[in-house]
Amino acid sequence: MSSFERWWSEIEPVGRSAAGGYRRFAWTAQDAALREWFTGAAGSLGLDVVTDRTGNVWAWWGDPDADGPGVVIGSHLDSVPEGGAFDGPLGVVSSLAAVEALQRKGFQPRHPIAVACFGDEEGARFGIACAGSRMLTGALDADKARALRDGEGTTMAEAMTAAGHDPVHVGRDDEALRRIGMFVELHVEQGRGLVDVDSAVGVGSAIWPHGRWRFDLAGRADHAGTTRLADRTDPMLDLATLIQAARAAAERYDAVATVGKVSVNPNGVNAIPSSVTAWLDARGPDEVDVRCLVADLADAHGRPQEESWTPRTPFDSTLTANVVHALEERGEPVPVLETGAGHDAGVLSLAGIATSMLYVRNPTGVSHSPLEHAETDDCLAGVEALTHVVQRLAQ
């Protein structure tokens, strides 16, 4: 059994639900178990494990303070509700396996190498995607982050404290940022681009612009059985219209849009709701088109609250060219893909750090779902590709 397969089997049960998906949320018992596993796996490779002010974990081979900024690889271990096994963990396990492969070969890096495990990438608990990397770079204000609340009313600060991490020090961490010379993130593909070109591994070139908006739809609470239809002010009808309008606008602007989260008050079977809150996720190749999509919805459904926005994020062209060249040296074609999925690599790129990405084929094309998948042979091909890239960059 390869080191990749052994490590993969160790984390596979953590956070798995009866429905077959995963619930690995930030600052929970499952998160703590995964962090403990990461520390142990990194320790078995002799790596120096440190946690930054925000709670991201770094495992260093070499000293980035003494020997200059390093080559950083890695991803995240948390999940969306009922998410798949591969989104995030594939990158972390593959990165550890790549370091193990280099050590086994006797490779001596000229530059330090780190495996990064970013916290709260999915934003499933507190609503802000890539929270760990956003706090690290200062893109997410520390006070705002500490005050974020989950569905139970627990603040992020309270959750961190309960997990043993001091929230007082949360915020931009220049010391940690100085250690990053470049970042290459391996990730399962969240689509069918590699399936269509029949390739196990590809390289990322850019992330589409994307954002999240909150629509507050007002109604009037009333009795579901005694109130005449003509007398009702039912915000669920507005929600239905919003959902249909979002789909139509996405088609007009060659984008994608989803109303994937809804809160209904008072949420009773026999009560007409007094209000509905709906969250829209919209993305597309062109920033102007995505903005126009949201503006069209605002004209009919009221001005939404923008909760996050990330502009189009190209990865570093020089680093990406080096990654492509490193893979081409193996004599295989290298597909280069854009993606509509956000990643920590995108956050670091916007902060001025040279970043690139590798993707591993997902035969189902499905992600954020238990149907998300990658074949073992493709995962091992990803480890081999990442190993080759890191060796080239670190020497």
PDB file of N, CA and C in Angstrom, residues 189 191-192 195 361-367 371-374:
ATOM      1  N   GLU A 189     -10.724  17.907  -9.532  1.00  0.00           N
ATOM      2  CA  GLU A 189     -11.458  18.809 -10.417  1.00  0.00           C
ATOM      3  C   GLU A 189     -12.932  18.804 -10.048  1.00  0.00           C
ATOM      4  N   GLY A 191     -15.624  19.446 -11.924  1.00  0.00           N
ATOM      5  CA  GLY A 191     -16.271  19.537 -13.222  1.00  0.00           C
ATOM      6  C   GLY A 191     -15.768  18.409 -14.102  1.00  0.00           C
ATOM      7  N   ARG A 192     -16.000  18.520 -15.408  1.00  0.00           N
ATOM      8  CA  ARG A 192     -15.693  17.437 -16.326  1.00  0.00           C
ATOM      9  C   ARG A 192     -14.649  17.811 -17.380  1.00  0.00           C
ATOM     10  N   VAL A 195     -12.208  14.979 -17.857  1.00  0.00           N
ATOM     11  CA  VAL A 195     -12.914  13.830 -18.444  1.00  0.00           C
ATOM     12  C   VAL A 195     -13.035  14.024 -19.948  1.00  0.00           C
ATOM     13  N   ARG A 361      -8.469  14.347 -12.164  1.00  0.00           N
ATOM     14  CA  ARG A 361      -9.726  14.011 -12.840  1.00  0.00           C
ATOM     15  C   ARG A 361     -10.786  13.485 -11.861  1.00  0.00           C
ATOM     16  N   ASN A 362     -11.994  13.951 -12.076  1.00  0.00           N
ATOM     17  CA  ASN A 362     -13.173  13.511 -11.325  1.00  0.00           C
ATOM     18  C   ASN A 362     -14.137  12.889 -12.337  1.00  0.00           C
ATOM     19  N   PRO A 363     -14.214  11.554 -12.412  1.00  0.00           N
ATOM     20  CA  PRO A 363     -14.995  10.927 -13.484  1.00  0.00           C
ATOM     21  C   PRO A 363     -16.482  11.242 -13.435  1.00  0.00           C
ATOM     22  N   THR A 364     -17.010  11.579 -12.269  1.00  0.00           N
ATOM     23  CA  THR A 364     -18.436  11.912 -12.174  1.00  0.00           C
ATOM     24  C   THR A 364     -18.697  13.356 -12.575  1.00  0.00           C
ATOM     25  N   GLY A 365     -17.677  14.219 -12.461  1.00  0.00           N
ATOM     26  CA  GLY A 365     -17.876  15.640 -12.694  1.00  0.00           C
ATOM     27  C   GLY A 365     -18.645  16.317 -11.577  1.00  0.00           C
ATOM     28  N   VAL A 366     -19.000  15.565 -10.530  1.00  0.00           N
ATOM     29  CA  VAL A 366     -19.828  16.072  -9.431  1.00  0.00           C
ATOM     30  C   VAL A 366     -18.937  16.424  -8.250  1.00  0.00           C
ATOM     31  N   SER A 367     -19.220  17.542  -7.594  1.00  0.00           N
ATOM     32  CA  SER A 367     -18.475  17.934  -6.409  1.00  0.00           C
ATOM     33  C   SER A 367     -19.435  18.528  -5.388  1.00  0.00           C
ATOM     34  N   LEU A 371     -21.159  11.993  -4.376  1.00  0.00           N
ATOM     35  CA  LEU A 371     -20.826  11.417  -5.677  1.00  0.00           C
ATOM     36  C   LEU A 371     -19.475  11.877  -6.204  1.00  0.00           C
ATOM     37  N   GLU A 372     -18.896  12.879  -5.582  1.00  0.00           N
ATOM     38  CA  GLU A 372     -17.552  13.329  -5.954  1.00  0.00           C
ATOM     39  C   GLU A 372     -16.578  12.146  -5.863  1.00  0.00           C
ATOM     40  N   HIS A 373     -15.665  12.046  -6.830  1.00  0.00           N
ATOM     41  CA  HIS A 373     -14.829  10.835  -6.856  1.00  0.00           C
ATOM     42  C   HIS A 373     -13.529  11.100  -7.611  1.00  0.00           C
ATOM     43  N   ALA A 374     -12.541  10.284  -7.319  1.00  0.00           N
ATOM     44  CA  ALA A 374     -11.311  10.208  -8.109  1.00  0.00           C
ATOM     45  C   ALA A 374     -10.801   8.781  -7.986  1.00  0.00           C
TER      46      ALA A 374
END
